[in-house]
Amino acid sequence: MTVQELSRKINNDIHNRMFQPNHFNEDFGDYEKCFTSLDLIEDCQDAIDEFIAIPESKVPRRSVLNIYGVLQATFCQQDGLFGLFQNISREKFKSITDFFTLFEFDSKNREIRNDIVGHPSTRIVNRKPEFYFIDKGPNSKYKFTYAGYSPEFVVKKVDLKKIIDEQNNLATNVLNKVIKMINEKMNQHKEKHKSESLHSIVSNLNYSIQLIKRGYSDTQRAFQAEGSIKIVASKMKEVEEELKNRFKSSIPESMEYTLKNINYILERMQNWYDNNELLDNKNAEIFMIAFDKEFDELEIMLKEIDEEYK
């Protein structure tokens, strides 16, 4: 997969309802930094790819803009990779150099950019000034020379092809590692809840639901509706709590909608019962027809979630 494809996959994965609410905290920036880092990684790769696509014959004899552009793109992409990895791994690094060491990436590639594109006329290294400039002679698409004073005069030859290849390895390795970490976290979440069946919470409610219907249809046993309304309402609350335990604030909207409808119907049934208005109440009968439909939908969705966790 290309860097762009890996970035898009991660962008999809971090929004997974098993991952997003259970990994990111509610502080601003924790979640937002991940998908903005991914956007940066992808845009920088587009810039690098655009440079690679330029025919050698179209490159001017001295192309400073191309040098600035590709070095700046690799630098910014490194920042994006670093930010993304930190937010997913939760590892603390003293500096980006430690991050490079983890992935066996040569940090000198970053220093080339700092020499040329950073502050070449006021470069401070180990609290000492250094000064750099690009050779005024011609350069090829991938190779050029720059020089400077540190304080001794130095000349450095650069192979952009090598830098780009090493950058691609870094990006691919980091993104694949991030995908692996996200999958591991989701599998841990599944493992934690797979033995807890959501559908089992409501699977034995059919009898209680039938007793609720006696409240408006059975003169002799209408009283049985009261306890059954409370039983079903309690089970709906249990389902809602278990969903919050798994998905926090990211409960599927369709399920929130269904639970809201069910709870509303149960509240109306309870009010009618409390006011002695349930028996022979045609509206209650119609409400329970709607209840049956919503309850069937709820059972289907709970079974789907249970299957997802298996």
Coordinates of C-alpha atoms in Angstrom, one line a residue:
M1 CA 0.0 0.0 0.0
T2 CA 1.1 3.5 -0.7
V3 CA 1.7 6.1 2.1
Q4 CA -1.6 7.8 1.0
E5 CA -3.5 4.5 1.2
L6 CA -2.1 3.6 4.6
S7 CA -3.0 7.1 5.8
R8 CA -6.6 6.8 4.6
K9 CA -6.9 3.4 6.2
I10 CA -5.8 4.8 9.6
N11 CA -8.1 7.8 9.2
N12 CA -10.9 5.3 8.9
D13 CA -9.7 3.1 11.7
I14 CA -9.3 5.9 14.3
H15 CA -13.0 6.7 13.8
N16 CA -14.0 3.1 14.5
R17 CA -16.5 3.1 17.4
M18 CA -14.5 0.4 19.2
F19 CA -11.4 2.6 19.1
Q20 CA -12.2 6.3 19.0
P21 CA -14.3 6.7 22.3
N22 CA -12.0 4.2 24.2
H23 CA -8.7 5.7 23.2
F24 CA -9.0 9.5 23.0
N25 CA -9.7 11.6 26.0
E26 CA -12.1 14.6 26.0
D27 CA -9.4 17.2 26.0
F28 CA -9.2 19.3 22.8
G29 CA -6.3 18.2 20.6
D30 CA -5.9 14.6 21.6
Y31 CA -8.3 13.3 18.9
E32 CA -7.9 16.3 16.5
K33 CA -4.1 15.9 16.3
C34 CA -4.4 12.4 14.9
F35 CA -6.4 13.2 11.8
T36 CA -4.7 16.5 11.1
S37 CA -1.4 14.6 11.3
L38 CA -2.7 12.1 8.8
D39 CA -3.7 14.9 6.5
L40 CA -0.3 16.4 6.7
I41 CA 1.4 13.0 6.0
E42 CA -0.7 12.5 3.0
D43 CA -0.3 16.0 1.6
C44 CA 3.5 15.8 2.0
Q45 CA 3.6 12.5 0.2
D46 CA 1.6 14.1 -2.6
A47 CA 4.3 16.8 -2.9
I48 CA 7.1 14.3 -2.8
D49 CA 5.3 12.2 -5.5
E50 CA 4.9 15.3 -7.6
F51 CA 8.6 16.0 -7.4
I52 CA 9.4 12.4 -8.4
A53 CA 7.1 12.7 -11.4
I54 CA 8.9 15.6 -12.9
P55 CA 10.9 14.4 -15.9
E56 CA 14.7 14.9 -15.5
S57 CA 14.7 16.8 -18.8
K58 CA 12.3 19.4 -17.4
V59 CA 14.4 20.2 -14.3
P60 CA 16.3 23.5 -14.7
R61 CA 20.1 23.5 -14.5
R62 CA 19.9 25.0 -11.0
S63 CA 16.6 24.2 -9.3
V64 CA 16.5 25.7 -5.8
L65 CA 12.7 25.6 -5.6
N66 CA 12.6 21.8 -6.1
I67 CA 15.3 21.4 -3.4
Y68 CA 13.5 23.6 -0.9
G69 CA 10.1 21.9 -1.7
V70 CA 11.1 18.3 -1.4
L71 CA 13.2 18.8 1.8
Q72 CA 10.4 20.8 3.4
A73 CA 7.9 18.1 2.5
T74 CA 10.0 15.4 4.1
F75 CA 10.5 17.6 7.2
C76 CA 6.8 18.3 7.7
Q77 CA 5.9 14.6 7.0
Q78 CA 8.3 13.6 9.8
D79 CA 6.5 15.9 12.2
G80 CA 3.1 14.4 11.1
L81 CA 4.4 10.9 11.6
F82 CA 5.8 11.8 15.0
G83 CA 2.6 13.4 16.2
L84 CA 0.5 10.5 15.0
F85 CA 2.7 7.9 16.6
Q86 CA 2.8 9.7 19.9
N87 CA -1.0 9.9 20.1
I88 CA -1.7 6.3 19.2
S89 CA 1.2 4.7 21.1
R90 CA 1.0 7.0 24.2
E91 CA 4.8 6.8 24.3
K92 CA 6.8 9.7 25.6
F93 CA 9.9 10.9 23.6
K94 CA 12.4 13.4 24.8
S95 CA 12.8 14.5 21.2
I96 CA 12.0 13.5 17.7
T97 CA 15.5 12.1 17.5
D98 CA 14.5 9.3 19.9
F99 CA 11.5 8.6 17.6
F100 CA 13.9 8.3 14.6
T101 CA 16.1 5.9 16.6
L102 CA 13.1 3.7 17.4
F103 CA 12.5 3.3 13.6
E104 CA 16.2 3.2 12.7
F105 CA 15.9 6.4 10.6
D106 CA 19.0 8.6 9.9
S107 CA 18.3 11.9 11.6
K108 CA 20.9 13.5 9.4
N109 CA 18.3 13.7 6.7
R110 CA 16.3 16.1 8.8
E111 CA 19.5 18.1 9.5
I112 CA 20.0 18.7 5.8
R113 CA 16.7 20.4 5.6
N114 CA 17.5 22.5 8.7
D115 CA 20.9 23.5 7.2
I116 CA 19.3 24.6 3.9
V117 CA 15.6 25.4 4.5
G118 CA 15.6 26.2 8.2
H119 CA 17.7 29.2 9.2
P120 CA 20.8 28.8 7.1
S121 CA 22.1 32.3 7.8
T122 CA 21.6 31.9 11.6
R123 CA 21.9 28.1 12.2
I124 CA 22.5 27.4 15.9
V125 CA 24.0 23.9 16.7
N126 CA 25.0 23.0 20.2
R127 CA 24.7 26.8 21.0
K128 CA 27.2 27.7 18.3
P129 CA 26.4 29.5 15.0
E130 CA 26.7 27.8 11.7
F131 CA 26.1 29.3 8.2
Y132 CA 25.2 27.4 5.0
F133 CA 24.4 28.1 1.3
I134 CA 23.6 26.0 -1.8
D135 CA 26.3 25.7 -4.4
K136 CA 25.8 28.2 -7.2
G137 CA 26.7 25.7 -9.8
P138 CA 24.3 23.4 -11.7
N139 CA 22.6 20.5 -10.1
S140 CA 20.7 17.5 -11.3
K141 CA 17.2 16.5 -10.3
Y142 CA 18.4 14.4 -7.3
K143 CA 21.9 15.5 -6.6
F144 CA 23.3 18.9 -5.4
T145 CA 26.0 20.3 -3.2
Y146 CA 25.8 22.8 -0.4
A147 CA 28.5 24.3 1.8
G148 CA 29.0 26.4 5.0
Y149 CA 31.0 27.4 8.0
S150 CA 30.8 25.5 11.3
P151 CA 33.2 27.4 11.8
E152 CA 35.5 25.4 9.5
F153 CA 34.5 25.4 5.9
V154 CA 32.6 22.2 4.9
V155 CA 31.1 20.9 1.7
K156 CA 28.3 18.4 1.7
K157 CA 26.9 16.4 -1.2
V158 CA 23.2 15.4 -1.1
D159 CA 21.4 12.6 -2.8
L160 CA 17.7 13.4 -2.8
K161 CA 16.8 10.0 -4.2
K162 CA 18.3 8.3 -1.2
I163 CA 16.6 10.8 1.2
I164 CA 13.2 10.1 -0.5
D165 CA 13.7 6.3 -0.3
E166 CA 14.6 6.4 3.4
Q167 CA 11.7 8.8 4.0
N168 CA 9.3 6.4 2.3
N169 CA 10.6 3.5 4.5
L170 CA 10.1 5.6 7.6
A171 CA 6.5 6.6 6.7
T172 CA 5.5 3.1 5.7
N173 CA 7.0 1.5 8.8
V174 CA 5.4 4.1 11.1
L175 CA 2.0 3.8 9.5
N176 CA 2.0 0.0 9.5
K177 CA 3.0 0.1 13.2
V178 CA 0.1 2.5 13.9
I179 CA -2.3 0.2 12.1
K180 CA -1.1 -2.7 14.2
M181 CA -1.4 -0.8 17.4
I182 CA -5.0 0.3 16.6
N183 CA -5.9 -3.3 15.7
E184 CA -4.4 -4.6 19.0
K185 CA -6.4 -2.0 21.0
M186 CA -9.6 -2.9 19.3
N187 CA -8.9 -6.6 19.8
Q188 CA -8.3 -6.0 23.5
H189 CA -11.6 -4.1 23.7
K190 CA -13.4 -7.0 22.0
E191 CA -11.8 -9.5 24.3
K192 CA -13.0 -7.6 27.3
H193 CA -16.6 -7.6 26.2
K194 CA -17.0 -10.6 23.9
S195 CA -18.4 -12.8 26.7
E196 CA -21.1 -10.2 27.6
S197 CA -24.0 -10.6 25.3
L198 CA -26.1 -7.5 24.8
H199 CA -29.0 -9.5 23.3
S200 CA -29.2 -11.7 26.3
I201 CA -30.3 -8.6 28.3
V202 CA -33.6 -8.4 26.4
S203 CA -34.0 -12.0 25.1
N204 CA -36.4 -13.0 27.8
L205 CA -38.7 -10.0 27.7
N206 CA -41.4 -11.4 25.5
Y207 CA -43.6 -12.6 28.4
S208 CA -43.2 -9.2 30.2
I209 CA -44.2 -7.4 27.0
Q210 CA -47.4 -9.6 26.7
L211 CA -48.3 -8.7 30.3
I212 CA -48.0 -5.0 29.4
K213 CA -50.5 -5.5 26.7
R214 CA -53.0 -7.0 29.2
G215 CA -53.1 -3.6 30.8
Y216 CA -55.3 -2.3 28.0
S217 CA -57.0 -5.6 26.9
D218 CA -57.7 -7.8 29.9
T219 CA -60.2 -6.6 32.5
Q220 CA -59.3 -9.3 35.0
R221 CA -55.5 -9.1 34.7
A222 CA -54.8 -5.5 33.7
F223 CA -52.9 -5.0 37.0
Q224 CA -50.1 -7.2 35.7
A225 CA -49.0 -4.4 33.4
E226 CA -47.5 -2.3 36.1
G227 CA -44.7 -4.6 37.2
S228 CA -44.0 -5.6 33.6
I229 CA -43.5 -2.0 32.5
K230 CA -40.9 -1.5 35.2
I231 CA -39.2 -4.8 34.2
V232 CA -38.9 -3.8 30.6
A233 CA -37.9 -0.2 31.4
S234 CA -35.2 -1.5 33.7
K235 CA -33.8 -3.8 30.9
M236 CA -33.7 -0.9 28.5
K237 CA -31.7 1.1 31.1
E238 CA -29.3 -1.9 31.4
V239 CA -28.8 -2.0 27.6
E240 CA -28.1 1.7 27.5
E241 CA -25.6 1.5 30.3
E242 CA -23.8 -1.4 28.7
L243 CA -23.6 0.5 25.4
K244 CA -22.1 3.5 27.2
N245 CA -19.6 1.1 28.8
R246 CA -18.5 0.0 25.4
F247 CA -18.9 3.1 23.2
K248 CA -19.1 5.9 25.8
S249 CA -20.5 8.9 23.9
S250 CA -20.4 7.2 20.5
I251 CA -23.4 4.9 20.8
P252 CA -24.7 4.2 17.3
E253 CA -27.3 6.9 16.4
S254 CA -29.8 4.3 15.1
M255 CA -29.7 2.5 18.4
E256 CA -30.1 5.8 20.4
Y257 CA -33.1 6.6 18.2
T258 CA -34.7 3.1 18.8
L259 CA -34.0 3.2 22.6
K260 CA -35.5 6.7 22.8
N261 CA -38.7 5.5 21.1
I262 CA -39.0 2.5 23.3
N263 CA -38.5 4.5 26.5
Y264 CA -41.0 7.1 25.3
I265 CA -43.7 4.4 24.8
L266 CA -43.0 2.8 28.2
E267 CA -43.3 6.2 29.8
R268 CA -46.7 6.7 28.2
M269 CA -47.8 3.3 29.2
Q270 CA -46.8 4.0 32.8
N271 CA -48.6 7.3 32.9
W272 CA -51.8 5.8 31.5
Y273 CA -51.6 3.0 34.1
D274 CA -50.9 5.5 37.0
N275 CA -53.9 7.6 35.9
N276 CA -56.2 4.6 35.5
E277 CA -56.4 5.3 31.8
L278 CA -54.7 2.2 30.4
L279 CA -57.6 -0.3 30.2
D280 CA -59.5 -0.2 26.9
N281 CA -57.1 2.6 25.7
K282 CA -56.9 2.4 21.9
N283 CA -53.9 4.7 21.8
A284 CA -52.1 2.3 24.1
E285 CA -52.8 -0.6 21.8
I286 CA -51.4 1.4 18.8
F287 CA -48.4 2.5 20.9
M288 CA -47.6 -1.2 21.6
I289 CA -47.8 -2.0 17.9
A290 CA -45.1 0.6 17.4
F291 CA -43.2 -0.8 20.4
D292 CA -43.1 -4.3 18.9
K293 CA -41.6 -2.9 15.7
E294 CA -38.9 -0.9 17.6
F295 CA -38.1 -3.8 19.9
D296 CA -37.6 -6.1 16.9
E297 CA -35.2 -3.5 15.5
L298 CA -33.4 -3.3 18.8
E299 CA -32.9 -7.1 19.0
I300 CA -31.4 -7.1 15.5
M301 CA -28.9 -4.4 16.3
L302 CA -27.9 -6.0 19.6
K303 CA -27.3 -9.3 17.8
E304 CA -25.2 -7.5 15.2
I305 CA -23.0 -6.0 17.9
D306 CA -22.7 -9.3 19.7
E307 CA -21.5 -10.9 16.4
E308 CA -19.1 -8.0 15.9
Y309 CA -17.5 -8.7 19.3
K310 CA -17.0 -12.4 18.5

